[in-house]
Amino acid sequence: MIGQMETRRMCPHCRAFITTKDRTCPYCNEAVAPPARRSSGPILGGLIPHAGFNTVIILVINFGLFVATSIVSMNAGRGGNAMGLDSQTLVDFGAMFSPYIRAGQWWRLVTAGFLHGGLFHILMNSWALFDLGAMVEEMYGSNRMLVIYFVSNAFGFYVSSLFKVGPSIGASAALFGLIGCMIALGMRHRGAFGDSIRGMFTRWLIYGLLFSFLPGIDMAAHVGGLIGGFGVGYLAGEPRHEGSATEKLWRIASWFCILITVVCFLEMYLWFSRSAQ
């Protein structure tokens, strides 16, 4: 049953079910892009449907940084450990800290989204990212997903920097952006499909916003990420023909986001090196 379901997808034009091998929809005769690449098949017997390649890479970066920050925090003698990192270590590794951002360290708007304050924090965000990331990659394609994630993350922490000092960290700003882009997808499509998508992710949004009222949660980053993800998702639409000019532009935009992220991590490394001296 799972294998059969994996061979089907929806045409982005008429919403009819077609196979993953179709390059032209047999119902509306429109060209369709190939499905987004997946890094693996069903996981845990289908409990988790699949893992998108971009999602897995982001998770690996997050966990790699979490291990590094945990080691530094424990060795710094400031009372931090893997269950709860100290604030200074997080700032050294690129947390959102508005005084530093106003001083020109704009790169913190990006690096903050890859840091987590403790084991529970990263596990909760990773669980949500695995689910949301897979769905967004499936519906929007890998290039659009990267742009949505990048913009949501950066805009979320920009809004946060306007309302609080910090430090603030976590993937949740980008996660709210992924929720926002799926709501945008539901709004773009009329009928049962759009209603279903919009209803499902509106519930996700309500649960997330209620959770945001807990002490220590950065509501501003969540709202900023939601706005960024909704805006990009609404403008992006779904993938069209792979060789089209539009798809080439989205591919360029995704590589630009990757380049900016690399530059931000380089700036973080240089800052950390100076701070450690």
mmCIF file of C-alpha atoms in Angstrom:
data_model
loop_
_atom_site.group_PDB
_atom_site.id
_atom_site.type_symbol
_atom_site.label_atom_id
_atom_site.label_comp_id
_atom_site.label_asym_id
_atom_site.label_seq_id
_atom_site.Cartn_x
_atom_site.Cartn_y
_atom_site.Cartn_z
ATOM 1 C CA MET A 1 0.000 0.000 0.000
ATOM 2 C CA ILE A 2 2.765 2.450 0.924
ATOM 3 C CA GLY A 3 4.667 1.628 -2.253
ATOM 4 C CA GLN A 4 1.573 2.314 -4.333
ATOM 5 C CA MET A 5 0.956 5.654 -2.651
ATOM 6 C CA GLU A 6 4.535 6.729 -3.299
ATOM 7 C CA THR A 7 3.985 6.457 -7.083
ATOM 8 C CA ARG A 8 1.197 9.052 -7.058
ATOM 9 C CA ARG A 9 1.178 12.837 -6.754
ATOM 10 C CA MET A 10 -1.155 15.709 -7.572
ATOM 11 C CA CYS A 11 -0.950 17.767 -10.732
ATOM 12 C CA PRO A 12 -0.210 21.366 -9.588
ATOM 13 C CA HIS A 13 -2.545 22.707 -12.289
ATOM 14 C CA CYS A 14 -5.761 20.663 -12.099
ATOM 15 C CA ARG A 15 -5.135 18.737 -8.829
ATOM 16 C CA ALA A 16 -5.812 15.367 -10.458
ATOM 17 C CA PHE A 17 -3.777 12.363 -9.336
ATOM 18 C CA ILE A 18 -0.958 11.502 -11.749
ATOM 19 C CA THR A 19 2.083 9.262 -11.440
ATOM 20 C CA THR A 20 5.587 10.379 -10.507
ATOM 21 C CA LYS A 21 6.724 9.361 -14.011
ATOM 22 C CA ASP A 22 4.345 11.755 -15.811
ATOM 23 C CA ARG A 23 5.939 14.868 -17.304
ATOM 24 C CA THR A 24 2.647 16.045 -18.871
ATOM 25 C CA CYS A 25 -0.637 15.762 -17.018
ATOM 26 C CA PRO A 26 -2.946 13.387 -18.958
ATOM 27 C CA TYR A 27 -6.004 15.326 -17.704
ATOM 28 C CA CYS A 28 -5.111 18.978 -18.393
ATOM 29 C CA ASN A 29 -2.155 18.457 -20.797
ATOM 30 C CA GLU A 30 0.032 20.887 -18.806
ATOM 31 C CA ALA A 31 3.739 20.210 -18.316
ATOM 32 C CA VAL A 32 4.632 19.289 -14.731
ATOM 33 C CA ALA A 33 7.985 19.409 -13.005
ATOM 34 C CA PRO A 34 9.478 16.178 -11.700
ATOM 35 C CA PRO A 35 8.767 15.515 -8.025
ATOM 36 C CA ALA A 36 11.190 16.945 -5.498
ATOM 37 C CA ARG A 37 14.124 14.621 -4.834
ATOM 38 C CA ARG A 38 14.009 12.620 -1.677
ATOM 39 C CA SER A 39 16.935 11.419 0.306
ATOM 40 C CA SER A 40 15.157 8.304 1.551
ATOM 41 C CA GLY A 41 11.967 6.329 1.400
ATOM 42 C CA PRO A 42 9.423 5.637 4.119
ATOM 43 C CA ILE A 43 10.829 5.673 7.646
ATOM 44 C CA LEU A 44 9.643 3.608 10.642
ATOM 45 C CA GLY A 45 7.201 1.655 8.507
ATOM 46 C CA GLY A 46 5.570 4.792 7.119
ATOM 47 C CA LEU A 47 5.134 6.598 10.457
ATOM 48 C CA ILE A 48 7.354 9.278 8.913
ATOM 49 C CA PRO A 49 6.598 9.355 5.155
ATOM 50 C CA HIS A 50 9.977 10.459 3.841
ATOM 51 C CA ALA A 51 12.910 12.735 4.523
ATOM 52 C CA GLY A 52 13.566 15.583 2.114
ATOM 53 C CA PHE A 53 17.214 16.142 1.226
ATOM 54 C CA ASN A 54 17.256 19.801 2.288
ATOM 55 C CA THR A 55 15.499 18.952 5.534
ATOM 56 C CA VAL A 56 18.100 16.322 6.398
ATOM 57 C CA ILE A 57 20.984 18.712 5.664
ATOM 58 C CA ILE A 58 19.466 21.399 7.904
ATOM 59 C CA LEU A 59 18.981 18.834 10.678
ATOM 60 C CA VAL A 60 22.594 17.685 10.385
ATOM 61 C CA ILE A 61 23.845 21.281 10.653
ATOM 62 C CA ASN A 62 21.592 21.911 13.663
ATOM 63 C CA PHE A 63 22.767 18.821 15.519
ATOM 64 C CA GLY A 64 26.405 19.452 14.622
ATOM 65 C CA LEU A 65 26.221 22.949 16.085
ATOM 66 C CA PHE A 66 24.338 21.656 19.113
ATOM 67 C CA VAL A 67 27.115 19.180 19.881
ATOM 68 C CA ALA A 68 29.756 21.890 19.431
ATOM 69 C CA THR A 69 27.953 24.433 21.614
ATOM 70 C CA SER A 70 27.270 21.813 24.293
ATOM 71 C CA ILE A 71 30.957 20.893 24.500
ATOM 72 C CA VAL A 72 32.044 24.536 24.668
ATOM 73 C CA SER A 73 29.375 25.361 27.251
ATOM 74 C CA MET A 74 30.371 22.475 29.529
ATOM 75 C CA ASN A 75 34.082 23.346 29.256
ATOM 76 C CA ALA A 76 33.547 27.071 29.844
ATOM 77 C CA GLY A 77 32.705 26.623 33.520
ATOM 78 C CA ARG A 78 29.605 28.839 33.341
ATOM 79 C CA GLY A 79 27.173 26.174 34.494
ATOM 80 C CA GLY A 80 25.941 25.185 31.049
ATOM 81 C CA ASN A 81 25.440 21.656 29.759
ATOM 82 C CA ALA A 82 23.579 19.787 27.028
ATOM 83 C CA MET A 83 20.266 20.174 28.842
ATOM 84 C CA GLY A 84 20.655 23.957 29.069
ATOM 85 C CA LEU A 85 23.450 25.942 27.433
ATOM 86 C CA ASP A 86 24.714 29.173 28.971
ATOM 87 C CA SER A 87 23.808 32.441 27.250
ATOM 88 C CA GLN A 88 27.385 33.567 26.604
ATOM 89 C CA THR A 89 28.178 30.442 24.581
ATOM 90 C CA LEU A 90 25.074 30.977 22.467
ATOM 91 C CA VAL A 91 26.021 34.615 21.835
ATOM 92 C CA ASP A 92 29.563 33.558 20.912
ATOM 93 C CA PHE A 93 28.145 31.094 18.362
ATOM 94 C CA GLY A 94 25.851 33.641 16.719
ATOM 95 C CA ALA A 95 22.618 33.977 18.697
ATOM 96 C CA MET A 96 20.355 36.916 17.962
ATOM 97 C CA PHE A 97 21.523 39.720 20.276
ATOM 98 C CA SER A 98 20.063 43.044 19.230
ATOM 99 C CA PRO A 99 22.887 45.329 20.506
ATOM 100 C CA TYR A 100 25.378 43.397 18.380
ATOM 101 C CA ILE A 101 23.032 43.342 15.382
ATOM 102 C CA ARG A 102 22.626 47.117 15.588
ATOM 103 C CA ALA A 103 26.419 47.338 15.729
ATOM 104 C CA GLY A 104 26.625 45.664 12.316
ATOM 105 C CA GLN A 105 26.599 41.918 13.037
ATOM 106 C CA TRP A 106 23.731 41.257 10.622
ATOM 107 C CA TRP A 107 24.868 37.670 10.148
ATOM 108 C CA ARG A 108 23.295 36.778 13.505
ATOM 109 C CA LEU A 109 19.885 36.975 11.826
ATOM 110 C CA VAL A 110 20.833 33.789 9.974
ATOM 111 C CA THR A 111 23.083 31.874 12.388
ATOM 112 C CA ALA A 112 20.615 32.214 15.289
ATOM 113 C CA GLY A 113 18.201 29.869 13.530
ATOM 114 C CA PHE A 114 20.685 26.974 13.613
ATOM 115 C CA LEU A 115 21.376 27.149 17.360
ATOM 116 C CA HIS A 116 19.414 25.545 20.189
ATOM 117 C CA GLY A 117 19.477 26.094 23.911
ATOM 118 C CA GLY A 118 19.146 22.518 25.141
ATOM 119 C CA LEU A 119 18.392 18.912 24.269
ATOM 120 C CA PHE A 120 14.613 19.258 24.635
ATOM 121 C CA HIS A 121 14.665 22.411 22.482
ATOM 122 C CA ILE A 122 16.468 20.793 19.546
ATOM 123 C CA LEU A 123 14.483 17.557 19.738
ATOM 124 C CA MET A 124 11.146 19.367 19.627
ATOM 125 C CA ASN A 125 12.200 21.609 16.731
ATOM 126 C CA SER A 126 13.748 18.687 14.838
ATOM 127 C CA TRP A 127 10.567 16.643 15.170
ATOM 128 C CA ALA A 128 8.524 19.500 13.727
ATOM 129 C CA LEU A 129 11.105 20.242 11.007
ATOM 130 C CA PHE A 130 11.233 16.634 9.840
ATOM 131 C CA ASP A 131 7.491 16.667 9.291
ATOM 132 C CA LEU A 132 7.047 20.196 7.937
ATOM 133 C CA GLY A 133 10.203 20.203 5.824
ATOM 134 C CA ALA A 134 9.187 17.025 4.020
ATOM 135 C CA MET A 135 5.753 18.422 3.172
ATOM 136 C CA VAL A 136 7.076 21.780 1.977
ATOM 137 C CA GLU A 137 9.746 20.151 -0.195
ATOM 138 C CA GLU A 138 7.089 17.879 -1.666
ATOM 139 C CA MET A 139 4.706 20.711 -2.563
ATOM 140 C CA TYR A 140 7.101 23.563 -3.395
ATOM 141 C CA GLY A 141 10.228 21.743 -4.537
ATOM 142 C CA SER A 142 13.709 21.945 -3.038
ATOM 143 C CA ASN A 143 14.670 25.363 -4.450
ATOM 144 C CA ARG A 144 11.594 27.176 -3.184
ATOM 145 C CA MET A 145 11.810 25.380 0.150
ATOM 146 C CA LEU A 146 15.351 26.685 0.719
ATOM 147 C CA VAL A 147 14.356 30.263 -0.090
ATOM 148 C CA ILE A 148 11.274 30.056 2.142
ATOM 149 C CA TYR A 149 13.327 28.645 5.008
ATOM 150 C CA PHE A 150 16.086 31.259 4.641
ATOM 151 C CA VAL A 151 13.744 34.255 4.405
ATOM 152 C CA SER A 152 11.533 33.042 7.263
ATOM 153 C CA ASN A 153 14.533 32.486 9.504
ATOM 154 C CA ALA A 154 16.199 35.841 8.801
ATOM 155 C CA PHE A 155 13.009 37.915 8.867
ATOM 156 C CA GLY A 156 11.843 36.204 12.039
ATOM 157 C CA PHE A 157 14.991 37.164 13.939
ATOM 158 C CA TYR A 158 14.944 40.633 12.408
ATOM 159 C CA VAL A 159 11.482 41.197 13.884
ATOM 160 C CA SER A 160 12.725 39.701 17.147
ATOM 161 C CA SER A 161 15.638 42.149 17.244
ATOM 162 C CA LEU A 162 13.166 45.042 17.065
ATOM 163 C CA PHE A 163 11.292 43.940 20.196
ATOM 164 C CA LYS A 164 13.779 42.213 22.472
ATOM 165 C CA VAL A 165 17.447 42.244 23.409
ATOM 166 C CA GLY A 166 18.074 38.502 23.356
ATOM 167 C CA PRO A 167 19.832 36.223 23.158
ATOM 168 C CA SER A 168 17.324 34.367 21.022
ATOM 169 C CA ILE A 169 17.912 31.174 19.056
ATOM 170 C CA GLY A 170 16.170 28.223 17.429
ATOM 171 C CA ALA A 171 14.691 26.873 14.209
ATOM 172 C CA SER A 172 11.148 27.807 15.226
ATOM 173 C CA ALA A 173 11.143 31.108 13.309
ATOM 174 C CA ALA A 174 11.764 29.155 10.109
ATOM 175 C CA LEU A 175 9.268 26.479 11.191
ATOM 176 C CA PHE A 176 6.555 29.122 11.460
ATOM 177 C CA GLY A 177 7.594 30.228 7.976
ATOM 178 C CA LEU A 178 7.008 26.700 6.684
ATOM 179 C CA ILE A 179 3.557 26.742 8.276
ATOM 180 C CA GLY A 180 2.915 30.134 6.679
ATOM 181 C CA CYS A 181 3.871 28.980 3.192
ATOM 182 C CA MET A 182 1.536 25.982 3.447
ATOM 183 C CA ILE A 183 -1.324 28.259 4.509
ATOM 184 C CA ALA A 184 -0.480 30.403 1.480
ATOM 185 C CA LEU A 185 -0.655 27.289 -0.698
ATOM 186 C CA GLY A 186 -4.121 26.559 0.651
ATOM 187 C CA MET A 187 -5.235 30.109 -0.076
ATOM 188 C CA ARG A 188 -4.005 29.922 -3.670
ATOM 189 C CA HIS A 189 -6.086 26.823 -4.375
ATOM 190 C CA ARG A 190 -9.846 26.956 -4.248
ATOM 191 C CA GLY A 191 -11.927 23.905 -3.559
ATOM 192 C CA ALA A 192 -11.508 20.860 -1.324
ATOM 193 C CA PHE A 193 -7.730 20.607 -1.715
ATOM 194 C CA GLY A 194 -7.105 24.210 -0.697
ATOM 195 C CA ASP A 195 -9.605 24.010 2.156
ATOM 196 C CA SER A 196 -7.932 20.871 3.494
ATOM 197 C CA ILE A 197 -4.409 22.319 3.366
ATOM 198 C CA ARG A 198 -5.484 25.655 4.825
ATOM 199 C CA GLY A 199 -7.465 24.033 7.627
ATOM 200 C CA MET A 200 -4.698 21.642 8.607
ATOM 201 C CA PHE A 201 -1.960 24.262 8.806
ATOM 202 C CA THR A 202 -4.181 26.856 10.424
ATOM 203 C CA ARG A 203 -4.533 24.369 13.267
ATOM 204 C CA TRP A 204 -0.736 23.959 13.315
ATOM 205 C CA LEU A 205 -0.476 27.745 13.528
ATOM 206 C CA ILE A 206 -2.923 28.006 16.416
ATOM 207 C CA TYR A 207 -1.077 25.330 18.386
ATOM 208 C CA GLY A 208 2.239 27.046 17.682
ATOM 209 C CA LEU A 209 1.007 30.481 18.702
ATOM 210 C CA LEU A 210 -0.465 29.115 21.930
ATOM 211 C CA PHE A 211 2.892 27.501 22.681
ATOM 212 C CA SER A 212 4.553 30.863 21.993
ATOM 213 C CA PHE A 213 2.934 32.348 25.104
ATOM 214 C CA LEU A 214 5.071 30.147 27.359
ATOM 215 C CA PRO A 215 7.842 31.940 29.288
ATOM 216 C CA GLY A 216 11.099 32.259 27.362
ATOM 217 C CA ILE A 217 9.533 31.700 23.928
ATOM 218 C CA ASP A 218 10.291 34.349 21.300
ATOM 219 C CA MET A 219 6.825 35.260 20.006
ATOM 220 C CA ALA A 220 8.226 38.062 17.814
ATOM 221 C CA ALA A 221 10.509 35.652 15.941
ATOM 222 C CA HIS A 222 7.608 33.262 15.397
ATOM 223 C CA VAL A 223 5.334 35.973 14.000
ATOM 224 C CA GLY A 224 8.128 37.363 11.823
ATOM 225 C CA GLY A 225 8.907 33.904 10.454
ATOM 226 C CA LEU A 226 5.228 33.308 9.744
ATOM 227 C CA ILE A 227 4.959 36.567 7.780
ATOM 228 C CA GLY A 228 8.134 35.845 5.807
ATOM 229 C CA GLY A 229 7.114 32.293 4.938
ATOM 230 C CA PHE A 230 3.576 33.258 3.960
ATOM 231 C CA GLY A 231 4.811 36.088 1.726
ATOM 232 C CA VAL A 232 7.395 34.012 -0.133
ATOM 233 C CA GLY A 233 5.085 31.012 -0.361
ATOM 234 C CA TYR A 234 2.232 33.051 -1.806
ATOM 235 C CA LEU A 235 4.486 34.613 -4.429
ATOM 236 C CA ALA A 236 6.332 31.392 -5.230
ATOM 237 C CA GLY A 237 3.484 29.130 -6.217
ATOM 238 C CA GLU A 238 4.295 25.516 -7.092
ATOM 239 C CA PRO A 239 7.069 24.217 -9.376
ATOM 240 C CA ARG A 240 6.383 24.345 -13.088
ATOM 241 C CA HIS A 241 8.320 22.900 -15.982
ATOM 242 C CA GLU A 242 11.868 22.160 -14.807
ATOM 243 C CA GLY A 243 13.602 23.958 -17.657
ATOM 244 C CA SER A 244 11.527 27.128 -17.490
ATOM 245 C CA ALA A 245 13.013 30.537 -16.784
ATOM 246 C CA THR A 246 11.031 30.734 -13.543
ATOM 247 C CA GLU A 247 12.554 27.515 -12.227
ATOM 248 C CA LYS A 248 16.038 28.709 -13.171
ATOM 249 C CA LEU A 249 15.468 31.910 -11.192
ATOM 250 C CA TRP A 250 14.372 29.937 -8.144
ATOM 251 C CA ARG A 251 17.457 27.735 -8.473
ATOM 252 C CA ILE A 252 19.663 30.836 -8.563
ATOM 253 C CA ALA A 253 17.808 32.283 -5.566
ATOM 254 C CA SER A 254 18.325 29.078 -3.575
ATOM 255 C CA TRP A 255 22.063 29.059 -4.290
ATOM 256 C CA PHE A 256 22.235 32.722 -3.292
ATOM 257 C CA CYS A 257 20.616 31.835 0.038
ATOM 258 C CA ILE A 258 23.154 29.048 0.522
ATOM 259 C CA LEU A 259 26.005 31.458 -0.261
ATOM 260 C CA ILE A 260 24.734 34.039 2.230
ATOM 261 C CA THR A 261 24.370 31.317 4.869
ATOM 262 C CA VAL A 262 27.975 30.202 4.312
ATOM 263 C CA VAL A 263 29.155 33.811 4.638
ATOM 264 C CA CYS A 264 27.200 34.165 7.888
ATOM 265 C CA PHE A 265 28.783 31.045 9.343
ATOM 266 C CA LEU A 266 32.217 32.321 8.312
ATOM 267 C CA GLU A 267 31.494 35.579 10.126
ATOM 268 C CA MET A 268 30.354 33.570 13.142
ATOM 269 C CA TYR A 269 33.586 31.565 13.130
ATOM 270 C CA LEU A 270 35.708 34.711 12.948
ATOM 271 C CA TRP A 271 33.715 36.270 15.815
ATOM 272 C CA PHE A 272 34.036 33.103 17.906
ATOM 273 C CA SER A 273 37.790 32.949 17.260
ATOM 274 C CA ARG A 274 38.224 36.523 18.436
ATOM 275 C CA SER A 275 36.010 35.969 21.483
ATOM 276 C CA ALA A 276 37.961 32.869 22.513
ATOM 277 C CA GLN A 277 41.291 34.763 22.638
#
